[in-house]
mmCIF file of C-alpha atoms in Angstrom:
data_model
loop_
_atom_site.group_PDB
_atom_site.id
_atom_site.type_symbol
_atom_site.label_atom_id
_atom_site.label_comp_id
_atom_site.label_asym_id
_atom_site.label_seq_id
_atom_site.Cartn_x
_atom_site.Cartn_y
_atom_site.Cartn_z
ATOM 1 C CA UNK A 1 235.744 -13.902 224.285
ATOM 2 C CA UNK A 2 233.708 -14.926 226.850
ATOM 3 C CA UNK A 3 229.772 -16.925 226.503
ATOM 4 C CA UNK A 4 227.581 -17.638 229.062
ATOM 5 C CA UNK A 5 225.563 -20.369 229.544
ATOM 6 C CA UNK A 6 222.249 -20.677 231.047
ATOM 7 C CA UNK A 7 220.615 -23.426 232.289
ATOM 8 C CA UNK A 8 217.216 -22.961 234.459
ATOM 9 C CA UNK A 9 216.341 -25.868 236.077
ATOM 10 C CA UNK A 10 213.348 -27.297 238.572
ATOM 11 C CA UNK A 11 212.905 -30.338 240.033
ATOM 12 C CA UNK A 12 215.666 -32.278 237.688
ATOM 13 C CA UNK A 13 218.120 -34.371 240.609
ATOM 14 C CA UNK A 14 217.982 -37.113 238.086
ATOM 15 C CA UNK A 15 219.277 -35.337 235.731
ATOM 16 C CA UNK A 16 221.740 -32.723 236.709
ATOM 17 C CA UNK A 17 224.613 -33.889 237.567
ATOM 18 C CA UNK A 18 225.453 -35.261 234.163
ATOM 19 C CA UNK A 19 224.137 -32.223 232.378
ATOM 20 C CA UNK A 20 226.415 -30.166 234.509
ATOM 21 C CA UNK A 21 229.350 -32.501 233.874
ATOM 22 C CA UNK A 22 228.888 -31.995 229.875
ATOM 23 C CA UNK A 23 229.245 -28.025 230.685
ATOM 24 C CA UNK A 24 232.187 -28.126 232.645
ATOM 25 C CA UNK A 25 233.789 -30.298 229.689
ATOM 26 C CA UNK A 26 233.385 -27.460 227.303
ATOM 27 C CA UNK A 27 236.903 -27.180 225.525
ATOM 28 C CA UNK A 28 236.245 -23.544 225.369
ATOM 29 C CA UNK A 29 237.287 -20.671 228.335
ATOM 30 C CA UNK A 30 236.249 -18.197 229.496
ATOM 31 C CA UNK A 31 233.034 -19.321 230.466
ATOM 32 C CA UNK A 32 229.900 -17.910 232.655
ATOM 33 C CA UNK A 33 227.515 -20.630 233.633
ATOM 34 C CA UNK A 34 224.366 -19.271 234.986
ATOM 35 C CA UNK A 35 222.054 -22.230 236.512
ATOM 36 C CA UNK A 36 218.834 -20.991 237.619
ATOM 37 C CA UNK A 37 216.355 -23.014 240.079
ATOM 38 C CA UNK A 38 212.727 -22.246 239.350
ATOM 39 C CA UNK A 39 211.166 -23.764 242.577
ATOM 40 C CA UNK A 40 213.152 -26.705 242.703
ATOM 41 C CA UNK A 41 211.576 -29.023 245.863
ATOM 42 C CA UNK A 42 214.060 -32.017 245.534
ATOM 43 C CA UNK A 43 218.129 -32.133 245.577
ATOM 44 C CA UNK A 44 218.585 -29.908 242.170
ATOM 45 C CA UNK A 45 219.704 -26.714 244.473
ATOM 46 C CA UNK A 46 222.449 -28.925 246.463
ATOM 47 C CA UNK A 47 223.293 -30.376 243.112
ATOM 48 C CA UNK A 48 224.371 -26.747 241.761
ATOM 49 C CA UNK A 49 226.066 -25.533 244.519
ATOM 50 C CA UNK A 50 228.184 -28.486 244.926
ATOM 51 C CA UNK A 51 229.007 -28.346 241.286
ATOM 52 C CA UNK A 52 230.019 -24.086 242.004
ATOM 53 C CA UNK A 53 231.878 -24.801 244.907
ATOM 54 C CA UNK A 54 233.923 -27.312 243.176
ATOM 55 C CA UNK A 55 234.289 -25.522 239.498
ATOM 56 C CA UNK A 56 233.843 -22.143 239.926
ATOM 57 C CA UNK A 57 237.145 -20.358 238.843
ATOM 58 C CA UNK A 58 238.503 -17.169 237.086
ATOM 59 C CA UNK A 59 237.440 -18.724 233.786
ATOM 60 C CA UNK A 60 234.637 -20.856 234.468
ATOM 61 C CA UNK A 61 231.737 -18.614 236.661
ATOM 62 C CA UNK A 62 229.380 -20.803 238.056
ATOM 63 C CA UNK A 63 225.917 -18.147 239.282
ATOM 64 C CA UNK A 64 223.480 -19.460 241.078
ATOM 65 C CA UNK A 65 220.448 -17.747 240.994
ATOM 66 C CA UNK A 66 216.767 -17.941 241.904
ATOM 67 C CA UNK A 67 213.748 -17.429 239.877
ATOM 68 C CA UNK A 68 209.968 -17.209 241.593
ATOM 69 C CA UNK A 69 207.782 -16.592 238.438
ATOM 70 C CA UNK A 70 207.218 -20.203 237.067
ATOM 71 C CA UNK A 71 208.377 -21.405 233.608
ATOM 72 C CA UNK A 72 211.622 -21.892 232.140
ATOM 73 C CA UNK A 73 210.929 -18.600 229.546
ATOM 74 C CA UNK A 74 210.943 -16.660 233.006
ATOM 75 C CA UNK A 75 214.076 -18.854 234.336
ATOM 76 C CA UNK A 76 216.176 -18.129 231.379
ATOM 77 C CA UNK A 77 215.368 -14.399 231.553
ATOM 78 C CA UNK A 78 216.761 -14.473 234.805
ATOM 79 C CA UNK A 79 219.770 -15.788 233.406
ATOM 80 C CA UNK A 80 220.181 -13.574 230.512
ATOM 81 C CA UNK A 81 220.063 -10.477 232.740
ATOM 82 C CA UNK A 82 223.115 -11.610 234.576
ATOM 83 C CA UNK A 83 224.325 -12.574 231.059
ATOM 84 C CA UNK A 84 228.491 -11.255 230.911
ATOM 85 C CA UNK A 85 229.176 -12.895 228.140
ATOM 86 C CA UNK A 86 229.122 -11.482 224.052
ATOM 87 C CA UNK A 87 227.396 -14.270 223.176
ATOM 88 C CA UNK A 88 224.705 -16.419 225.468
ATOM 89 C CA UNK A 89 223.621 -20.309 224.568
ATOM 90 C CA UNK A 90 220.673 -21.505 226.687
ATOM 91 C CA UNK A 91 220.520 -24.938 227.135
ATOM 92 C CA UNK A 92 218.231 -27.697 229.029
ATOM 93 C CA UNK A 93 218.892 -29.343 232.238
ATOM 94 C CA UNK A 94 218.809 -32.991 231.317
ATOM 95 C CA UNK A 95 220.224 -32.952 227.784
ATOM 96 C CA UNK A 96 224.074 -33.388 227.161
ATOM 97 C CA UNK A 97 225.889 -31.145 225.747
ATOM 98 C CA UNK A 98 228.657 -31.770 222.853
ATOM 99 C CA UNK A 99 232.188 -30.654 224.725
ATOM 100 C CA UNK A 100 233.376 -28.601 221.639
ATOM 101 C CA UNK A 101 229.835 -26.834 221.174
ATOM 102 C CA UNK A 102 231.053 -23.957 222.551
ATOM 103 C CA UNK A 103 234.502 -23.549 220.807
ATOM 104 C CA UNK A 104 232.940 -24.347 217.400
ATOM 105 C CA UNK A 105 230.060 -21.669 218.270
ATOM 106 C CA UNK A 106 232.669 -19.215 219.117
ATOM 107 C CA UNK A 107 234.958 -19.946 216.000
ATOM 108 C CA UNK A 108 232.354 -19.548 213.432
ATOM 109 C CA UNK A 109 231.037 -16.422 214.990
ATOM 110 C CA UNK A 110 234.243 -14.744 214.756
ATOM 111 C CA UNK A 111 234.827 -16.120 211.385
ATOM 112 C CA UNK A 112 231.226 -14.653 209.998
ATOM 113 C CA UNK A 113 231.675 -11.235 211.239
ATOM 114 C CA UNK A 114 229.899 -11.818 214.586
ATOM 115 C CA UNK A 115 226.383 -12.413 213.584
ATOM 116 C CA UNK A 116 223.143 -12.915 215.345
ATOM 117 C CA UNK A 117 222.965 -16.228 215.775
ATOM 118 C CA UNK A 118 224.590 -18.822 215.271
ATOM 119 C CA UNK A 119 222.794 -22.007 214.859
ATOM 120 C CA UNK A 120 223.350 -25.464 214.924
ATOM 121 C CA UNK A 121 221.717 -28.894 214.227
ATOM 122 C CA UNK A 122 221.065 -31.311 217.578
ATOM 123 C CA UNK A 123 220.624 -35.182 217.790
ATOM 124 C CA UNK A 124 217.207 -36.624 219.900
ATOM 125 C CA UNK A 125 217.434 -39.592 221.900
ATOM 126 C CA UNK A 126 213.869 -41.010 222.243
ATOM 127 C CA UNK A 127 213.146 -43.740 224.820
ATOM 128 C CA UNK A 128 214.979 -47.101 224.350
ATOM 129 C CA UNK A 129 218.477 -45.405 222.895
ATOM 130 C CA UNK A 130 217.218 -44.731 219.137
ATOM 131 C CA UNK A 131 218.668 -41.465 218.362
ATOM 132 C CA UNK A 132 217.818 -39.330 215.082
ATOM 133 C CA UNK A 133 219.433 -35.984 214.244
ATOM 134 C CA UNK A 134 216.612 -33.528 214.367
ATOM 135 C CA UNK A 135 214.570 -32.495 210.958
ATOM 136 C CA UNK A 136 215.552 -28.877 210.023
ATOM 137 C CA UNK A 137 215.283 -26.333 207.657
ATOM 138 C CA UNK A 138 218.204 -23.793 207.098
ATOM 139 C CA UNK A 139 215.815 -20.981 206.419
ATOM 140 C CA UNK A 140 214.969 -17.699 207.601
ATOM 141 C CA UNK A 141 211.746 -18.002 206.639
ATOM 142 C CA UNK A 142 209.109 -17.642 209.337
ATOM 143 C CA UNK A 143 206.435 -20.054 207.630
ATOM 144 C CA UNK A 144 209.287 -22.736 207.927
ATOM 145 C CA UNK A 145 210.009 -21.119 211.325
ATOM 146 C CA UNK A 146 206.370 -22.059 212.142
ATOM 147 C CA UNK A 147 205.801 -25.088 210.393
ATOM 148 C CA UNK A 148 209.448 -27.047 211.434
ATOM 149 C CA UNK A 149 210.556 -25.433 214.467
ATOM 150 C CA UNK A 150 214.025 -25.112 213.047
ATOM 151 C CA UNK A 151 215.972 -22.998 215.758
ATOM 152 C CA UNK A 152 214.330 -25.025 218.835
ATOM 153 C CA UNK A 153 216.301 -23.383 222.497
ATOM 154 C CA UNK A 154 219.884 -25.574 221.677
ATOM 155 C CA UNK A 155 220.352 -25.089 218.550
ATOM 156 C CA UNK A 156 220.700 -20.821 219.151
ATOM 157 C CA UNK A 157 224.163 -19.567 220.195
ATOM 158 C CA UNK A 158 222.787 -15.614 220.514
ATOM 159 C CA UNK A 159 224.779 -12.761 220.547
ATOM 160 C CA UNK A 160 223.839 -11.108 223.984
ATOM 161 C CA UNK A 161 223.057 -7.737 222.790
ATOM 162 C CA UNK A 162 220.609 -8.706 219.968
ATOM 163 C CA UNK A 163 218.599 -11.393 222.708
ATOM 164 C CA UNK A 164 218.633 -8.720 224.968
ATOM 165 C CA UNK A 165 216.770 -5.882 222.574
ATOM 166 C CA UNK A 166 214.728 -8.710 220.956
ATOM 167 C CA UNK A 167 212.758 -8.745 224.838
ATOM 168 C CA UNK A 168 214.441 -11.629 225.927
ATOM 169 C CA UNK A 169 212.238 -15.114 226.100
ATOM 170 C CA UNK A 170 207.984 -14.427 226.653
ATOM 171 C CA UNK A 171 207.396 -15.180 230.088
ATOM 172 C CA UNK A 172 203.567 -16.169 229.331
ATOM 173 C CA UNK A 173 204.910 -18.801 227.411
ATOM 174 C CA UNK A 174 205.132 -22.065 229.040
ATOM 175 C CA UNK A 175 205.195 -24.742 226.462
ATOM 176 C CA UNK A 176 206.999 -23.946 222.789
ATOM 177 C CA UNK A 177 208.637 -21.272 224.410
ATOM 178 C CA UNK A 178 211.452 -21.141 222.219
ATOM 179 C CA UNK A 179 209.210 -21.979 219.103
ATOM 180 C CA UNK A 180 207.589 -18.214 219.461
ATOM 181 C CA UNK A 181 211.536 -17.210 220.446
ATOM 182 C CA UNK A 182 212.220 -18.414 216.584
ATOM 183 C CA UNK A 183 209.473 -16.249 214.846
ATOM 184 C CA UNK A 184 209.965 -13.125 216.641
ATOM 185 C CA UNK A 185 213.705 -13.298 216.341
ATOM 186 C CA UNK A 186 213.125 -13.693 212.698
ATOM 187 C CA UNK A 187 210.840 -11.061 212.569
ATOM 188 C CA UNK A 188 214.092 -8.947 213.077
ATOM 189 C CA UNK A 189 215.978 -10.064 210.248
ATOM 190 C CA UNK A 190 219.098 -11.072 212.189
ATOM 191 C CA UNK A 191 222.356 -12.255 210.561
ATOM 192 C CA UNK A 192 222.507 -16.100 210.374
ATOM 193 C CA UNK A 193 225.112 -18.324 209.998
ATOM 194 C CA UNK A 194 224.941 -22.171 210.826
ATOM 195 C CA UNK A 195 227.486 -24.616 211.742
ATOM 196 C CA UNK A 196 227.723 -27.876 209.086
ATOM 197 C CA UNK A 197 230.842 -29.490 211.322
ATOM 198 C CA UNK A 198 228.288 -32.027 212.758
ATOM 199 C CA UNK A 199 225.562 -32.490 214.761
ATOM 200 C CA UNK A 200 225.554 -31.683 218.124
ATOM 201 C CA UNK A 201 224.574 -32.529 221.482
ATOM 202 C CA UNK A 202 222.046 -35.494 223.471
ATOM 203 C CA UNK A 203 218.967 -33.835 223.513
ATOM 204 C CA UNK A 204 216.364 -36.489 225.339
ATOM 205 C CA UNK A 205 212.826 -37.208 225.217
ATOM 206 C CA UNK A 206 211.269 -38.965 227.562
ATOM 207 C CA UNK A 207 208.208 -38.652 230.179
ATOM 208 C CA UNK A 208 209.257 -36.001 232.514
ATOM 209 C CA UNK A 209 210.693 -33.584 229.286
ATOM 210 C CA UNK A 210 208.078 -31.541 227.601
ATOM 211 C CA UNK A 211 209.163 -31.848 224.099
ATOM 212 C CA UNK A 212 208.117 -36.151 225.357
ATOM 213 C CA UNK A 213 204.360 -34.836 226.694
ATOM 214 C CA UNK A 214 201.375 -35.961 224.529
ATOM 215 C CA UNK A 215 200.236 -33.621 222.335
ATOM 216 C CA UNK A 216 196.166 -33.459 223.477
ATOM 217 C CA UNK A 217 197.700 -32.882 226.952
ATOM 218 C CA UNK A 218 199.282 -30.075 226.692
ATOM 219 C CA UNK A 219 197.702 -28.713 224.661
ATOM 220 C CA UNK A 220 196.403 -25.859 226.879
ATOM 221 C CA UNK A 221 199.878 -25.201 227.760
ATOM 222 C CA UNK A 222 200.875 -24.705 223.993
ATOM 223 C CA UNK A 223 197.787 -22.291 223.069
ATOM 224 C CA UNK A 224 199.652 -18.864 224.240
ATOM 225 C CA UNK A 225 202.247 -19.616 222.155
ATOM 226 C CA UNK A 226 200.060 -19.908 219.162
ATOM 227 C CA UNK A 227 198.502 -17.171 220.376
ATOM 228 C CA UNK A 228 201.608 -14.729 220.472
ATOM 229 C CA UNK A 229 202.311 -16.176 217.044
ATOM 230 C CA UNK A 230 199.279 -15.144 215.782
ATOM 231 C CA UNK A 231 200.171 -11.825 216.859
ATOM 232 C CA UNK A 232 203.375 -11.736 215.479
ATOM 233 C CA UNK A 233 202.528 -12.492 211.935
ATOM 234 C CA UNK A 234 199.260 -11.010 211.653
ATOM 235 C CA UNK A 235 200.348 -9.246 209.032
ATOM 236 C CA UNK A 236 201.356 -11.784 206.859
ATOM 237 C CA UNK A 237 199.209 -14.359 204.580
ATOM 238 C CA UNK A 238 201.686 -16.879 203.966
ATOM 239 C CA UNK A 239 202.943 -16.690 208.000
ATOM 240 C CA UNK A 240 199.647 -16.979 208.528
ATOM 241 C CA UNK A 241 198.796 -19.977 206.050
ATOM 242 C CA UNK A 242 201.542 -22.108 208.315
ATOM 243 C CA UNK A 243 199.913 -21.612 211.652
ATOM 244 C CA UNK A 244 197.214 -22.996 210.053
ATOM 245 C CA UNK A 245 198.945 -25.768 209.044
ATOM 246 C CA UNK A 246 200.582 -25.806 212.158
ATOM 247 C CA UNK A 247 197.701 -26.132 214.342
ATOM 248 C CA UNK A 248 196.094 -28.714 212.169
ATOM 249 C CA UNK A 249 199.189 -30.559 212.340
ATOM 250 C CA UNK A 250 198.796 -30.668 216.031
ATOM 251 C CA UNK A 251 195.402 -31.350 215.582
ATOM 252 C CA UNK A 252 195.895 -34.374 213.808
ATOM 253 C CA UNK A 253 198.240 -35.890 216.321
ATOM 254 C CA UNK A 254 195.614 -35.384 219.035
ATOM 255 C CA UNK A 255 193.045 -37.268 216.667
ATOM 256 C CA UNK A 256 195.314 -40.117 216.529
ATOM 257 C CA UNK A 257 195.868 -40.042 220.653
ATOM 258 C CA UNK A 258 192.056 -41.058 220.563
ATOM 259 C CA UNK A 259 190.946 -37.151 221.289
ATOM 260 C CA UNK A 260 188.928 -36.762 218.595
ATOM 261 C CA UNK A 261 186.690 -34.097 220.078
ATOM 262 C CA UNK A 262 189.573 -31.616 220.925
ATOM 263 C CA UNK A 263 191.197 -32.624 217.820
ATOM 264 C CA UNK A 264 188.062 -31.429 215.357
ATOM 265 C CA UNK A 265 188.117 -28.743 217.759
ATOM 266 C CA UNK A 266 191.252 -27.300 217.081
ATOM 267 C CA UNK A 267 191.069 -27.721 213.544
ATOM 268 C CA UNK A 268 187.864 -25.735 213.404
ATOM 269 C CA UNK A 269 189.875 -22.948 214.625
ATOM 270 C CA UNK A 270 192.276 -23.325 211.642
ATOM 271 C CA UNK A 271 189.525 -23.017 208.741
ATOM 272 C CA UNK A 272 188.294 -20.279 210.225
ATOM 273 C CA UNK A 273 188.239 -17.113 208.268
ATOM 274 C CA UNK A 274 189.957 -19.302 205.360
ATOM 275 C CA UNK A 275 188.025 -18.888 201.995
ATOM 276 C CA UNK A 276 186.278 -21.638 200.091
ATOM 277 C CA UNK A 277 189.440 -22.682 197.957
ATOM 278 C CA UNK A 278 191.408 -22.258 200.932
ATOM 279 C CA UNK A 279 189.382 -24.562 203.352
ATOM 280 C CA UNK A 280 189.160 -27.162 200.676
ATOM 281 C CA UNK A 281 192.935 -27.544 200.917
ATOM 282 C CA UNK A 282 193.028 -27.708 204.785
ATOM 283 C CA UNK A 283 190.599 -30.361 204.938
ATOM 284 C CA UNK A 284 192.812 -32.442 202.696
ATOM 285 C CA UNK A 285 195.890 -31.571 204.928
ATOM 286 C CA UNK A 286 193.629 -32.304 208.166
ATOM 287 C CA UNK A 287 193.136 -35.371 206.643
ATOM 288 C CA UNK A 288 196.503 -36.546 205.742
ATOM 289 C CA UNK A 289 197.551 -35.534 209.119
ATOM 290 C CA UNK A 290 194.621 -37.373 211.022
ATOM 291 C CA UNK A 291 195.333 -40.489 209.026
ATOM 292 C CA UNK A 292 199.072 -40.740 208.190
ATOM 293 C CA UNK A 293 200.725 -37.831 209.739
ATOM 294 C CA UNK A 294 203.687 -38.511 208.380
ATOM 295 C CA UNK A 295 205.951 -35.528 207.774
ATOM 296 C CA UNK A 296 203.148 -33.732 207.684
ATOM 297 C CA UNK A 297 204.535 -30.096 208.696
ATOM 298 C CA UNK A 298 206.909 -30.471 206.032
ATOM 299 C CA UNK A 299 204.223 -31.579 203.409
ATOM 300 C CA UNK A 300 202.406 -28.454 204.133
ATOM 301 C CA UNK A 301 205.513 -26.457 203.953
ATOM 302 C CA UNK A 302 206.009 -27.705 200.535
ATOM 303 C CA UNK A 303 202.662 -27.495 199.213
ATOM 304 C CA UNK A 304 201.841 -23.867 200.688
ATOM 305 C CA UNK A 305 201.562 -22.660 197.688
ATOM 306 C CA UNK A 306 198.191 -24.611 196.490
ATOM 307 C CA UNK A 307 196.896 -22.483 199.672
ATOM 308 C CA UNK A 308 197.160 -19.066 197.752
#
C-alpha cells in the first residue's frame, strides 16, 4: 500500500534534517514524501532539496512543492492535492516520527477493513526533556474533541479519499487547525480505529512551536478556529456547551498568565446567551480554570451533564 506523508515547513532549518531522517527511516515501503515550502527565508528549501537528491527512489518518492498562501493548513492542502497514497499522513517539520508508525498504521488499516481514520496516541516532549503521553479520550464524541483535542495532526492516519471529500484543511485557520479539522471530520461520522500497540513519536514543545506558545499571545490566531467550530456545531447543544467550556479554559490560562482583562473579555463571550442556571455552572468552571486550572477541560467534559 502506497502511503503519502505530507510535511509543510517554514524556516525550520534547525529541525528539518532530524525530522526528515525519521521519515526516511520508516520501515514501510512504498512511501511518497511531499515536502511543502510555505515561504521559508532560511536554508530549509536547500535541506529538502539535498534530502530529495539523496533518498528519492522508486519506492520512496520525494516531491518538493511550494505554497504561497501563508499557513500550515494551506501548505498541507497543497500536499494533499499531490498525494498518490491510499492513505495520507500529515507530520510537523520539527518533530520526530517513530520508525514503525506507518507500518503499524497500514497493518491496522488492512486488518480493520480500511477505515477512514487510524488514530494513535503520541508522546509530548517539553523543554528540559520531560516527556509524557498526550492525554486523550478515545471517543468519536464531538464535545470530547472540542474539550480534549483528541485528534491532533500527528494522531491522524487518514484515508486519502475521505480527507479530500471532507474538504481538506481549512485554509482560513492558522492556529488550532487540527482541532477544527478533528471536529469537522467527526461530523461526517467516520469509521475510526485506534492503534493501541504503543505511544508514538516525539512531539516537541519549544518557543518556535505553535504548541509551545502562550494562550494570551496567540488568542487572535486561535479565534478563526473557535469561530469555524462554532458554525460546525451550531445545531448541537452539547457541542455548543463544550465550546463555551473550551473558551473558559483558554480564558483561565490567559488569566493565570496575568492578562486578566483579556481573559474576562473572552469569558463574557462564553457566558453570552447562556441561561441563568447555565451561567452559574459556567462561572463556577471559570473560577476553577482561573485559580486551579489542572485538567479543567476534562473536568468540564465529565460534568457536562450538569450544564443542561
